[in-house]
């Protein structure tokens, strides 16, 4: 039976290999400290956090997230450790919550590797605190126990670490938050919540129990051992994802009845319903498709996490069984040892095979859904090869989002998830023209990478121009050395740019001064509540600034203005699209770190650098390409230019 703890209560732990599951409802930082008999932490090497996530017997998440799974092996912690304290903190991100009193009470559960809850604790009563010691595992007379702590700190991580005796706590807290900021910069932001019950739900079940639902919030982190037990033990056999996906989505509800979605064909008994496009909540087909794509993204993240956890657990179990069998010196030689190894490996293979079967079933369902969703996507959500672009017309209104690439995982590289970003853009985009660690980048020479990066930026600008109504989106270009003339030809020749590409130091300064003035004027008008007082010559359309070959042509003043546009521009309709190799700007040192973190980094070739917001998988990003020989990009830009000249929408 699960022990539901209150603050100060303790409970004996029946085992030493555990998971600590955190559900917070908003992204939080999770970490842990190792302490001696008095709880003192003897240095940073006794602290696991996103910047240093692994210690002997302990592993924590590498980024802030609403859900965490911390892996704990108390037998593997150093002998001097008598206390393991689990810490939670709010990330120091702009616009995020700054106190736990403003968010839902975090919930923490200590579970066995198979997912059975041992003890739970809901951290109620928090107010101004931004960091909290949630619970502690402590050693008492040879046994391990868990105690609910719930001690909050209004001074944040620094105050909490200081309380545990950490030297240099303030500096360490800063480094932890910097590591979290780097992780959040590579994380794809989830869509904003729509309704209290608007989550996409996957119903999965243990083998032999098809009616048992599993909430998607229970998805494991990729590095955690969990979610699989031997069928002889009577538990689940393949983790949290052992059944097919049910596309009925019973909890997809809106605050008021939206237009009815398409009706799926009736399913055969015992088989899931066939997927249909638009099977999600929403007031329009566009909104339903948007939510459906995000649902597919989350489903793939969580079912893959369940599979990886099951495989990790199978490997861990095999290691344990081998350790027990071979701890007797008599079994280390001869037939007994060989039989023990064969039996342990056979059980490992059985568990991993069952986990793979469950994964393959889920992947097949997601592939079927993708096959019907892709052809139904509107132009803003579609790839360049979608026939919808051949019927393109300049739209009458801004779409919800824009597709800027595809994402996939190594378990099934052919299953691609559209990467949709909300419009208007909430953060700028950085196309990394440098050499990354990916195989595709290693096989591409430096000059070609730079050309592909600029081609990629031009294609993104073209898509943005195409999905906005005529005259409601303007594009400026800074090309200090004129090196991107060939890539910019589609934009220049079609006449859709706000002006010729700026070159040289003077051109850089002029464009930056113009856009900085626009940001200042709009901000002042908004603060004064006098939007009608803006100068008549001011272009009120959304503005995109493409910057090529940064920092060439930029002096210190220009760099400061660029950072200002990155920070302040999105809220008043000025956005950055940077094409740059970070190494080229290394002379500026950490001064530019906030700039890079504020931008969504994408690459001109396949690269596995983006993370999902649920479990933090490393997803391979694939840029969108126009089909070979196609002139779809030029044709679309010609229509945009024609609509601007006539002052009306075709």
Coordinates of C-alpha atoms in Angstrom, one line a residue:
X1 CA 0.0 0.0 0.0
X2 CA 1.2 3.5 -0.9
X3 CA 2.2 5.7 2.1
X4 CA 0.7 9.2 1.5
X5 CA 3.1 11.4 3.5
X6 CA 2.6 14.7 5.1
X7 CA 5.4 17.2 6.0
X8 CA 7.8 15.6 8.5
X9 CA 6.4 12.1 8.2
X10 CA 8.7 9.2 7.2
X11 CA 8.4 5.7 5.8
X12 CA 10.7 2.7 5.5
X13 CA 11.9 1.9 2.0
X14 CA 11.5 -1.8 1.1
X15 CA 14.2 -1.6 -1.6
X16 CA 17.2 0.4 -2.6
X17 CA 16.8 0.8 -6.4
X18 CA 14.1 3.5 -6.8
X19 CA 12.7 6.2 -9.0
X20 CA 11.6 9.5 -7.8
X21 CA 8.9 10.9 -9.9
X22 CA 8.0 14.6 -9.9
X23 CA 4.9 16.2 -11.4
X24 CA 4.7 19.9 -11.2
X25 CA 2.4 21.2 -13.8
X26 CA 5.0 23.8 -14.9
X27 CA 8.6 23.4 -15.8
X28 CA 10.8 23.0 -12.7
X29 CA 14.5 22.2 -12.1
X30 CA 15.1 18.9 -10.4
X31 CA 18.3 18.0 -8.6
X32 CA 19.6 16.2 -5.6
X33 CA 22.3 16.6 -3.0
X34 CA 24.3 13.9 -1.1
X35 CA 24.8 14.7 2.6
X36 CA 26.6 13.2 5.6
X37 CA 25.0 12.2 8.9
X38 CA 24.2 15.9 9.7
X39 CA 23.0 16.6 6.1
X40 CA 26.1 18.6 5.2
X41 CA 27.0 18.6 1.5
X42 CA 30.8 18.5 1.2
X43 CA 31.3 20.2 -2.1
X44 CA 29.8 20.5 -5.6
X45 CA 30.9 17.0 -6.4
X46 CA 28.1 15.9 -4.0
X47 CA 25.4 17.7 -6.1
X48 CA 23.5 16.3 -9.1
X49 CA 21.9 19.0 -11.3
X50 CA 21.2 19.6 -15.0
X51 CA 24.7 20.8 -15.6
X52 CA 26.2 17.7 -13.9
X53 CA 23.3 15.1 -13.9
X54 CA 25.1 12.0 -12.7
X55 CA 26.7 10.9 -9.4
X56 CA 27.3 7.4 -8.1
X57 CA 23.9 5.9 -7.6
X58 CA 22.0 9.0 -8.7
X59 CA 20.9 10.5 -12.0
X60 CA 18.7 13.6 -12.5
X61 CA 17.1 15.3 -15.5
X62 CA 19.2 17.4 -17.8
X63 CA 16.6 20.2 -18.3
X64 CA 13.7 21.9 -16.7
X65 CA 10.4 20.0 -17.3
X66 CA 7.0 19.6 -15.8
X67 CA 7.6 15.9 -15.2
X68 CA 10.8 14.3 -14.0
X69 CA 12.1 10.8 -13.2
X70 CA 15.2 10.6 -11.0
X71 CA 17.0 7.3 -10.9
X72 CA 18.4 6.3 -7.5
X73 CA 20.5 3.3 -6.5
X74 CA 21.1 3.6 -2.7
X75 CA 23.5 0.7 -2.7
X76 CA 25.8 2.6 -5.1
X77 CA 26.1 5.9 -3.2
X78 CA 29.3 6.4 -1.4
X79 CA 29.6 5.0 2.1
X80 CA 30.0 8.5 3.6
X81 CA 26.5 9.5 2.3
X82 CA 23.7 9.2 4.8
X83 CA 21.2 11.5 3.2
X84 CA 19.9 12.1 -0.4
X85 CA 17.8 15.3 -0.6
X86 CA 15.6 16.0 -3.7
X87 CA 15.5 19.6 -4.7
X88 CA 13.0 21.5 -6.9
X89 CA 13.4 25.1 -8.1
X90 CA 11.7 27.3 -10.6
X91 CA 13.8 28.2 -13.6
X92 CA 14.9 31.9 -13.9
X93 CA 13.3 32.4 -17.3
X94 CA 11.7 35.7 -18.4
X95 CA 7.9 35.6 -18.0
X96 CA 7.9 32.4 -16.0
X97 CA 6.6 32.0 -12.5
X98 CA 8.8 33.3 -9.7
X99 CA 7.2 31.6 -6.7
X100 CA 5.7 28.2 -6.0
X101 CA 2.6 29.9 -4.6
X102 CA 1.7 30.9 -8.2
X103 CA 1.7 27.3 -9.6
X104 CA 0.1 24.0 -8.8
X105 CA 1.5 22.2 -5.8
X106 CA 4.2 19.8 -6.9
X107 CA 3.7 16.1 -6.4
X108 CA 6.5 13.7 -5.6
X109 CA 6.4 9.9 -5.6
X110 CA 9.0 7.4 -4.6
X111 CA 8.5 4.2 -6.7
X112 CA 10.1 0.9 -7.4
X113 CA 11.6 0.2 -10.8
X114 CA 8.4 -1.4 -12.0
X115 CA 6.4 1.8 -11.2
X116 CA 4.7 0.7 -7.9
X117 CA 4.4 3.7 -5.6
X118 CA 6.0 3.3 -2.2
X119 CA 5.4 6.8 -0.8
X120 CA 3.9 10.1 -2.2
X121 CA 4.0 13.7 -1.0
X122 CA 2.2 16.8 -2.3
X123 CA 4.0 20.0 -1.5
X124 CA 1.3 22.2 -0.3
X125 CA 1.5 25.5 1.6
X126 CA 4.3 27.1 -0.5
X127 CA 4.0 30.8 -1.3
X128 CA 7.0 33.1 -2.0
X129 CA 9.5 30.2 -2.2
X130 CA 11.2 29.6 -5.5
X131 CA 13.2 26.6 -4.4
X132 CA 12.2 23.7 -2.1
X133 CA 13.8 20.6 -0.5
X134 CA 11.0 18.2 -1.4
X135 CA 12.0 15.0 0.4
X136 CA 15.0 13.1 1.6
X137 CA 16.1 9.6 1.6
X138 CA 18.2 8.9 4.7
X139 CA 20.1 6.0 6.3
X140 CA 19.1 4.9 9.8
X141 CA 20.7 1.9 11.5
X142 CA 21.5 0.2 8.2
X143 CA 18.0 0.8 6.7
X144 CA 16.9 3.5 4.3
X145 CA 13.8 5.6 4.9
X146 CA 12.1 8.5 3.1
X147 CA 11.0 11.7 4.8
X148 CA 8.6 14.3 3.5
X149 CA 10.4 17.7 3.9
X150 CA 8.7 20.5 2.0
X151 CA 11.1 23.2 3.2
X152 CA 10.9 26.1 0.9
X153 CA 13.4 29.0 0.3
X154 CA 12.4 32.5 -0.8
X155 CA 16.1 33.1 -1.6
X156 CA 16.0 30.3 -4.2
X157 CA 18.6 27.7 -5.0
X158 CA 21.4 29.8 -3.5
X159 CA 19.7 30.0 -0.1
X160 CA 18.8 26.3 -0.1
X161 CA 22.4 25.2 -1.0
X162 CA 23.8 27.6 1.6
X163 CA 21.5 26.0 4.2
X164 CA 23.1 22.6 3.3
X165 CA 26.6 23.9 3.9
X166 CA 27.7 24.3 0.3
X167 CA 30.6 26.7 -0.2
X168 CA 30.1 29.1 -3.0
X169 CA 26.4 28.4 -3.2
X170 CA 25.5 31.6 -5.0
X171 CA 28.0 30.9 -7.8
X172 CA 26.8 27.3 -8.1
X173 CA 23.2 28.3 -8.2
X174 CA 24.0 30.7 -11.1
X175 CA 25.8 27.9 -13.0
X176 CA 22.8 25.6 -12.5
X177 CA 20.4 28.2 -13.8
X178 CA 22.7 28.8 -16.8
X179 CA 22.7 25.1 -17.6
X180 CA 18.9 25.1 -17.4
X181 CA 18.7 28.1 -19.7
X182 CA 20.9 26.3 -22.2
X183 CA 18.7 23.3 -22.0
X184 CA 15.5 25.4 -22.4
X185 CA 17.1 27.1 -25.4
X186 CA 17.3 23.8 -27.3
X187 CA 13.8 22.7 -26.1
X188 CA 10.8 23.1 -28.4
X189 CA 8.2 25.2 -26.6
X190 CA 4.9 23.3 -26.1
X191 CA 1.7 24.9 -27.3
X192 CA -0.2 26.9 -24.8
X193 CA -2.8 25.0 -22.8
X194 CA -6.3 25.3 -24.3
X195 CA -8.7 23.8 -21.7
X196 CA -8.3 22.2 -18.3
X197 CA -9.0 18.8 -19.9
X198 CA -7.5 19.4 -23.3
X199 CA -4.6 17.0 -23.2
X200 CA -4.3 14.3 -25.8
X201 CA -4.7 11.0 -24.1
X202 CA -3.3 7.6 -25.1
X203 CA -4.9 4.6 -23.5
X204 CA -2.4 1.8 -23.1
X205 CA -2.6 -1.3 -21.1
X206 CA -0.6 -4.1 -19.6
X207 CA -0.7 -7.3 -21.6
X208 CA -3.8 -9.2 -20.5
X209 CA -5.5 -6.1 -19.2
X210 CA -6.7 -4.1 -22.2
X211 CA -8.9 -1.8 -20.1
X212 CA -6.2 -0.3 -17.9
X213 CA -5.5 3.4 -18.9
X214 CA -2.2 5.1 -18.5
X215 CA -2.1 8.9 -18.3
X216 CA 0.4 10.5 -20.7
X217 CA 1.8 12.5 -17.7
X218 CA 3.4 9.3 -16.5
X219 CA 5.8 9.1 -19.4
X220 CA 9.4 8.3 -18.2
X221 CA 12.5 10.3 -18.7
X222 CA 14.8 8.7 -21.3
X223 CA 17.6 8.1 -18.9
X224 CA 15.6 6.5 -16.1
X225 CA 15.5 2.8 -15.5
X226 CA 11.8 1.7 -15.1
X227 CA 8.6 0.5 -16.5
X228 CA 9.2 -3.2 -17.1
X229 CA 9.0 -6.3 -15.1
X230 CA 9.2 -10.0 -15.8
X231 CA 5.8 -11.5 -16.5
X232 CA 6.5 -14.1 -13.8
X233 CA 6.4 -11.4 -11.2
X234 CA 2.9 -10.4 -12.2
X235 CA 3.7 -6.8 -13.2
X236 CA 3.6 -5.0 -16.6
X237 CA 5.8 -6.6 -19.2
X238 CA 6.8 -3.7 -21.4
X239 CA 6.6 -0.5 -19.5
X240 CA 4.1 2.3 -19.8
X241 CA 3.4 1.6 -23.4
X242 CA 2.3 -1.9 -24.0
X243 CA -0.9 -1.4 -26.0
X244 CA -2.0 0.4 -29.2
X245 CA -2.9 4.0 -29.3
X246 CA -6.6 4.8 -29.0
X247 CA -7.6 7.7 -31.2
X248 CA -11.0 8.3 -29.6
X249 CA -9.3 11.0 -27.4
X250 CA -12.1 10.9 -24.7
X251 CA -10.6 13.9 -22.8
X252 CA -10.3 16.2 -25.8
X253 CA -12.9 18.7 -24.7
X254 CA -13.4 22.5 -25.3
X255 CA -14.9 25.1 -23.1
X256 CA -17.8 25.1 -25.5
X257 CA -18.7 22.7 -28.3
X258 CA -16.4 23.3 -31.3
X259 CA -17.4 22.3 -34.8
X260 CA -17.7 18.5 -34.9
X261 CA -14.5 16.7 -36.1
X262 CA -14.6 14.2 -38.8
X263 CA -16.0 10.8 -37.9
X264 CA -13.6 7.9 -37.9
X265 CA -14.7 4.7 -39.6
X266 CA -16.1 2.1 -37.1
X267 CA -13.3 -0.1 -35.7
X268 CA -13.4 -3.8 -35.8
X269 CA -13.8 -5.4 -32.4
X270 CA -10.5 -5.5 -30.5
X271 CA -8.8 -3.1 -32.9
X272 CA -8.2 0.7 -32.4
X273 CA -10.2 3.2 -34.4
X274 CA -8.7 4.2 -37.8
X275 CA -7.1 7.7 -37.5
X276 CA -8.6 10.6 -39.3
X277 CA -7.3 14.1 -39.9
X278 CA -8.6 16.7 -37.5
X279 CA -9.2 14.3 -34.6
X280 CA -8.5 16.9 -31.9
X281 CA -10.2 19.7 -30.1
X282 CA -10.5 23.0 -31.8
X283 CA -12.8 25.7 -33.2
X284 CA -11.6 25.3 -36.7
X285 CA -10.0 22.5 -38.9
X286 CA -6.7 24.4 -38.7
X287 CA -6.8 24.4 -34.9
X288 CA -7.7 20.8 -34.7
X289 CA -4.9 19.8 -37.1
X290 CA -2.5 21.9 -35.0
X291 CA -3.5 20.2 -31.8
X292 CA -3.4 16.8 -33.5
X293 CA 0.2 17.4 -34.7
X294 CA 1.3 18.3 -31.2
X295 CA -0.5 15.3 -29.9
X296 CA 1.4 13.0 -32.3
X297 CA 4.6 14.7 -31.1
X298 CA 3.9 14.0 -27.5
X299 CA 2.7 10.4 -28.2
X300 CA 5.9 9.6 -30.0
X301 CA 8.0 11.2 -27.3
X302 CA 6.3 9.2 -24.5
X303 CA 6.0 5.9 -26.2
X304 CA 9.7 6.0 -27.1
X305 CA 10.6 7.0 -23.5
X306 CA 8.6 4.0 -22.3
X307 CA 10.5 1.7 -24.6
X308 CA 13.9 3.1 -23.7
X309 CA 13.1 2.8 -20.0
X310 CA 12.0 -0.8 -20.5
X311 CA 15.3 -1.6 -22.2
X312 CA 17.3 0.1 -19.5
X313 CA 15.5 -1.8 -16.8
X314 CA 16.0 -5.1 -18.6
X315 CA 19.8 -4.4 -18.8
X316 CA 19.8 -3.3 -15.1
X317 CA 17.9 -6.5 -14.1
X318 CA 20.3 -8.7 -16.0
X319 CA 23.3 -7.0 -14.3
X320 CA 21.7 -7.5 -10.8
X321 CA 21.0 -11.2 -11.5
X322 CA 24.5 -11.8 -12.7
X323 CA 25.9 -10.0 -9.6
X324 CA 23.8 -12.2 -7.3
X325 CA 24.6 -15.4 -9.2
X326 CA 28.4 -14.8 -9.4
X327 CA 28.8 -13.4 -5.9
X328 CA 29.3 -17.1 -4.8
X329 CA 32.8 -18.0 -5.9
X330 CA 31.6 -21.6 -6.6
X331 CA 29.5 -20.2 -9.5
X332 CA 32.2 -18.2 -11.2
X333 CA 33.7 -21.2 -13.0
X334 CA 32.1 -24.2 -14.5
X335 CA 28.6 -24.9 -15.7
X336 CA 26.7 -23.1 -13.0
X337 CA 28.1 -19.7 -13.9
X338 CA 27.4 -20.3 -17.6
X339 CA 23.8 -21.3 -16.9
X340 CA 23.3 -18.2 -14.8
X341 CA 24.6 -15.9 -17.6
X342 CA 22.4 -17.6 -20.2
X343 CA 19.3 -17.4 -18.0
X344 CA 19.9 -13.7 -17.2
X345 CA 20.5 -12.8 -20.9
X346 CA 17.4 -14.8 -21.9
X347 CA 15.2 -12.8 -19.5
X348 CA 16.8 -9.6 -20.7
X349 CA 16.0 -10.5 -24.3
X350 CA 12.4 -11.5 -23.5
X351 CA 11.8 -8.1 -21.8
X352 CA 13.4 -6.1 -24.6
X353 CA 11.5 -8.0 -27.3
X354 CA 8.2 -7.4 -25.6
X355 CA 9.1 -3.7 -25.2
X356 CA 9.9 -3.5 -28.9
X357 CA 6.7 -5.2 -29.9
X358 CA 4.7 -2.6 -27.9
X359 CA 6.8 0.2 -29.4
X360 CA 6.2 -1.1 -33.0
X361 CA 2.5 -1.2 -32.4
X362 CA 2.4 2.4 -31.3
X363 CA 4.7 3.4 -34.1
X364 CA 2.4 1.7 -36.6
X365 CA -0.6 3.6 -35.3
X366 CA 1.3 6.9 -35.4
X367 CA 2.5 6.2 -38.9
X368 CA -1.1 5.6 -39.9
X369 CA -2.2 8.9 -38.4
X370 CA 0.7 10.7 -40.1
X371 CA -0.3 9.3 -43.4
X372 CA -3.8 10.8 -43.2
X373 CA -2.8 14.1 -41.5
X374 CA 0.0 15.2 -43.8
X375 CA -2.2 15.5 -47.0
X376 CA -4.8 17.4 -45.0
X377 CA -2.4 20.1 -43.7
X378 CA -2.9 23.7 -44.8
X379 CA 0.0 25.5 -46.6
X380 CA 1.4 27.0 -43.4
X381 CA 1.7 23.5 -41.8
X382 CA 2.7 21.7 -45.0
X383 CA 6.1 20.9 -46.6
X384 CA 7.1 22.3 -49.9
X385 CA 6.3 19.0 -51.6
X386 CA 2.6 19.1 -50.5
X387 CA 0.3 19.8 -53.5
X388 CA -1.5 22.4 -51.4
X389 CA 1.3 24.9 -52.4
X390 CA 0.3 24.5 -56.1
X391 CA -3.1 26.0 -55.2
X392 CA -1.6 28.7 -53.1
X393 CA -3.4 32.0 -52.7
X394 CA -2.3 34.9 -50.5
X395 CA -4.3 34.4 -47.2
X396 CA -6.8 36.7 -45.7
X397 CA -5.6 36.1 -42.1
X398 CA -2.6 34.9 -40.2
X399 CA -2.5 31.2 -39.5
X400 CA -1.9 29.7 -36.0
X401 CA 1.6 28.4 -36.7
X402 CA 4.2 27.8 -39.3
X403 CA 6.1 24.6 -40.2
X404 CA 9.9 25.2 -40.1
X405 CA 11.1 21.6 -40.4
X406 CA 10.6 18.0 -39.3
X407 CA 11.6 16.0 -36.3
X408 CA 12.3 12.3 -35.9
X409 CA 13.8 9.8 -33.5
X410 CA 16.3 6.9 -34.2
X411 CA 13.7 4.3 -33.3
X412 CA 11.9 5.1 -36.6
X413 CA 13.6 7.8 -38.7
X414 CA 10.8 7.6 -41.4
X415 CA 8.2 8.8 -38.9
X416 CA 8.5 12.6 -39.2
X417 CA 6.7 15.0 -36.9
X418 CA 6.1 18.6 -38.3
X419 CA 7.9 21.2 -36.2
X420 CA 5.3 23.9 -35.8
X421 CA 6.1 27.3 -34.2
X422 CA 3.4 29.7 -33.2
X423 CA 2.7 32.9 -35.1
X424 CA 3.4 35.7 -34.5
X425 CA 6.9 34.4 -33.7
X426 CA 7.6 34.3 -29.9
X427 CA 11.4 34.0 -30.3
X428 CA 13.8 34.5 -33.1
X429 CA 15.5 31.8 -35.2
X430 CA 19.2 31.0 -35.6
X431 CA 20.3 29.0 -38.5
X432 CA 23.6 27.6 -37.4
X433 CA 26.0 27.7 -40.3
X434 CA 28.9 26.2 -38.3
X435 CA 30.1 22.6 -38.3
X436 CA 28.2 20.5 -35.8
X437 CA 28.8 17.0 -34.5
X438 CA 26.2 15.5 -36.8
X439 CA 27.2 13.0 -39.5
X440 CA 25.5 15.2 -42.2
X441 CA 27.6 18.2 -41.1
X442 CA 30.8 16.1 -41.1
X443 CA 30.1 15.1 -44.7
X444 CA 29.5 18.7 -45.8
X445 CA 32.3 21.2 -46.4
X446 CA 32.3 24.5 -44.6
X447 CA 31.4 26.7 -47.6
X448 CA 28.5 24.5 -48.6
X449 CA 27.2 24.5 -45.0
X450 CA 27.1 28.3 -45.2
X451 CA 25.3 28.3 -48.5
X452 CA 22.8 25.8 -47.3
X453 CA 22.2 27.9 -44.1
X454 CA 21.4 31.0 -46.1
X455 CA 19.2 29.0 -48.5
X456 CA 17.4 27.7 -45.5
X457 CA 16.9 31.2 -44.1
X458 CA 15.5 32.5 -47.4
X459 CA 13.0 29.6 -47.5
X460 CA 11.8 30.4 -44.0
X461 CA 11.4 34.0 -44.9
X462 CA 9.5 33.1 -48.0
X463 CA 7.1 30.9 -46.0
X464 CA 6.5 33.7 -43.5
X465 CA 5.8 36.1 -46.3
X466 CA 3.4 33.6 -47.9
X467 CA 1.3 32.9 -44.8
X468 CA 0.7 36.5 -43.9
X469 CA -1.9 38.7 -45.6
X470 CA -0.6 41.1 -48.2
X471 CA 1.3 44.0 -46.7
X472 CA 1.3 42.6 -43.1
X473 CA 4.9 41.2 -43.1
X474 CA 8.1 43.0 -44.1
X475 CA 11.5 41.5 -44.6
X476 CA 14.9 43.3 -44.1
X477 CA 18.3 41.8 -44.9
X478 CA 21.7 42.6 -43.6
X479 CA 24.5 41.0 -45.7
X480 CA 27.6 42.9 -44.7
X481 CA 30.0 41.4 -47.2
X482 CA 27.4 40.7 -50.0
X483 CA 28.3 37.0 -49.8
X484 CA 24.6 35.8 -49.9
X485 CA 23.6 37.4 -53.2
X486 CA 22.9 34.1 -54.9
X487 CA 20.8 32.7 -52.0
X488 CA 18.9 36.0 -51.7
X489 CA 18.0 36.1 -55.4
X490 CA 14.4 34.7 -55.0
X491 CA 13.6 37.5 -52.5
X492 CA 15.4 40.3 -54.4
X493 CA 14.1 39.3 -57.9
X494 CA 10.5 39.0 -56.7
X495 CA 10.6 42.5 -55.1
X496 CA 9.2 41.3 -51.7
X497 CA 12.0 42.9 -49.6
X498 CA 11.4 46.1 -47.7
X499 CA 14.6 47.4 -49.3
X500 CA 17.9 46.3 -50.9
X501 CA 20.1 44.0 -48.7
X502 CA 22.2 46.3 -46.5
X503 CA 26.0 45.9 -46.8
X504 CA 29.0 47.3 -45.1
X505 CA 29.2 48.9 -41.6
X506 CA 27.0 51.8 -42.7
X507 CA 24.3 49.6 -44.0
X508 CA 24.3 47.5 -40.9
X509 CA 24.0 50.6 -38.7
X510 CA 21.2 52.0 -40.8
X511 CA 18.9 49.0 -40.7
X512 CA 19.5 48.4 -37.0
X513 CA 18.8 52.0 -36.2
X514 CA 15.6 51.9 -38.2
X515 CA 14.3 48.8 -36.5
X516 CA 15.4 49.9 -33.0
X517 CA 13.5 53.1 -33.4
X518 CA 10.4 51.2 -34.5
X519 CA 10.6 49.0 -31.3
X520 CA 11.1 52.1 -29.1
X521 CA 8.1 54.0 -30.7
X522 CA 5.7 51.1 -30.5
X523 CA 6.7 50.3 -26.9
X524 CA 6.2 53.9 -25.9
X525 CA 2.8 54.0 -27.6
X526 CA 1.7 50.9 -25.9
X527 CA 2.8 52.1 -22.5
X528 CA 1.0 55.3 -23.0
X529 CA -2.1 53.7 -24.4
X530 CA -1.8 55.8 -27.5
X531 CA -1.4 53.5 -30.4
X532 CA -3.1 56.0 -32.7
X533 CA -0.3 58.5 -32.1
X534 CA 2.4 56.5 -34.0
X535 CA 4.0 58.4 -36.9
X536 CA 2.0 57.8 -40.1
X537 CA 5.1 56.7 -42.0
X538 CA 5.8 53.9 -39.5
X539 CA 5.3 50.5 -41.0
X540 CA 3.1 48.7 -38.5
X541 CA 3.5 45.3 -40.3
X542 CA 5.4 42.5 -38.6
X543 CA 9.1 42.9 -39.3
X544 CA 11.7 40.2 -40.0
X545 CA 15.4 41.0 -40.0
X546 CA 17.6 38.4 -41.8
X547 CA 21.3 38.7 -40.6
X548 CA 23.9 36.9 -42.6
X549 CA 27.5 36.2 -41.7
X550 CA 27.3 37.7 -38.2
X551 CA 29.4 39.3 -36.6
X552 CA 31.1 40.5 -39.8
X553 CA 30.4 44.2 -40.2
X554 CA 29.1 44.6 -36.6
X555 CA 30.8 46.9 -34.1
X556 CA 30.0 47.0 -30.4
X557 CA 27.2 49.4 -30.9
X558 CA 25.6 47.2 -33.6
X559 CA 25.9 44.1 -31.4
X560 CA 24.2 45.9 -28.6
X561 CA 21.3 46.9 -30.9
X562 CA 21.0 43.4 -32.2
X563 CA 20.7 42.0 -28.7
X564 CA 18.1 44.7 -27.9
X565 CA 16.1 43.6 -30.9
X566 CA 16.3 39.9 -29.9
X567 CA 15.1 40.7 -26.4
X568 CA 12.5 43.4 -27.0
X569 CA 11.5 43.0 -30.6
X570 CA 9.2 39.9 -30.6
X571 CA 6.7 41.5 -28.2
X572 CA 6.2 44.4 -30.7
X573 CA 6.5 42.6 -34.0
X574 CA 10.2 42.7 -34.8
X575 CA 11.9 39.3 -35.3
X576 CA 15.4 38.0 -36.0
X577 CA 16.5 35.3 -38.4
X578 CA 20.2 34.9 -37.8
X579 CA 22.6 33.0 -40.1
X580 CA 25.8 32.6 -38.1
X581 CA 28.5 30.3 -36.9
X582 CA 28.9 30.8 -33.2
X583 CA 32.7 30.2 -33.5
X584 CA 33.0 33.3 -35.7
X585 CA 31.6 35.4 -32.7
X586 CA 33.8 33.7 -30.1
X587 CA 35.8 36.9 -29.5
X588 CA 32.8 38.4 -27.8
X589 CA 32.9 35.6 -25.2
X590 CA 29.9 35.2 -22.8
X591 CA 28.5 38.6 -23.8
X592 CA 26.6 37.0 -26.6
X593 CA 25.4 34.0 -24.6
X594 CA 22.0 35.6 -23.9
X595 CA 21.6 36.3 -27.6
X596 CA 22.2 32.6 -28.6
X597 CA 19.9 31.4 -25.9
X598 CA 17.0 33.7 -26.9
X599 CA 16.9 32.2 -30.4
X600 CA 15.6 28.8 -31.6
X601 CA 18.6 27.1 -33.1
X602 CA 18.0 25.1 -36.3
X603 CA 20.5 23.7 -38.8
X604 CA 20.9 23.5 -42.6
X605 CA 21.4 19.7 -42.4
X606 CA 20.1 17.0 -40.2
X607 CA 21.2 17.4 -36.6
X608 CA 19.9 15.9 -33.3
X609 CA 20.0 19.0 -31.1
X610 CA 16.4 19.8 -30.3
X611 CA 14.6 18.5 -27.3
X612 CA 10.9 17.9 -26.7
X613 CA 9.3 19.6 -23.7
X614 CA 8.0 16.3 -22.1
X615 CA 10.9 13.9 -21.6
X616 CA 13.8 15.7 -23.2
X617 CA 14.7 13.3 -26.1
X618 CA 17.3 14.5 -28.5
X619 CA 15.3 14.8 -31.8
X620 CA 16.9 15.0 -35.2
X621 CA 15.8 18.2 -37.0
X622 CA 15.5 18.0 -40.8
X623 CA 15.1 21.3 -42.7
X624 CA 12.4 21.6 -45.3
X625 CA 13.6 21.4 -48.9
X626 CA 11.9 22.3 -52.1
X627 CA 11.6 19.3 -54.5
X628 CA 14.5 19.1 -57.0
X629 CA 13.7 21.3 -60.1
X630 CA 10.6 22.8 -58.5
X631 CA 10.0 26.5 -58.8
X632 CA 7.3 26.5 -56.1
X633 CA 9.2 29.0 -53.9
X634 CA 9.5 31.5 -56.8
X635 CA 5.9 31.1 -57.8
X636 CA 4.7 31.7 -54.3
X637 CA 6.8 34.8 -53.9
X638 CA 5.5 36.1 -57.3
X639 CA 2.0 35.9 -55.9
X640 CA 3.0 37.7 -52.7
X641 CA 4.7 40.5 -54.7
X642 CA 1.7 40.8 -57.1
X643 CA -0.7 41.1 -54.1
X644 CA 1.5 43.8 -52.6
X645 CA 1.6 45.8 -55.9
X646 CA -2.2 45.7 -56.3
X647 CA -2.8 46.4 -52.7
X648 CA -5.3 43.6 -52.5
X649 CA -5.4 39.9 -51.9
X650 CA -6.0 37.7 -55.0

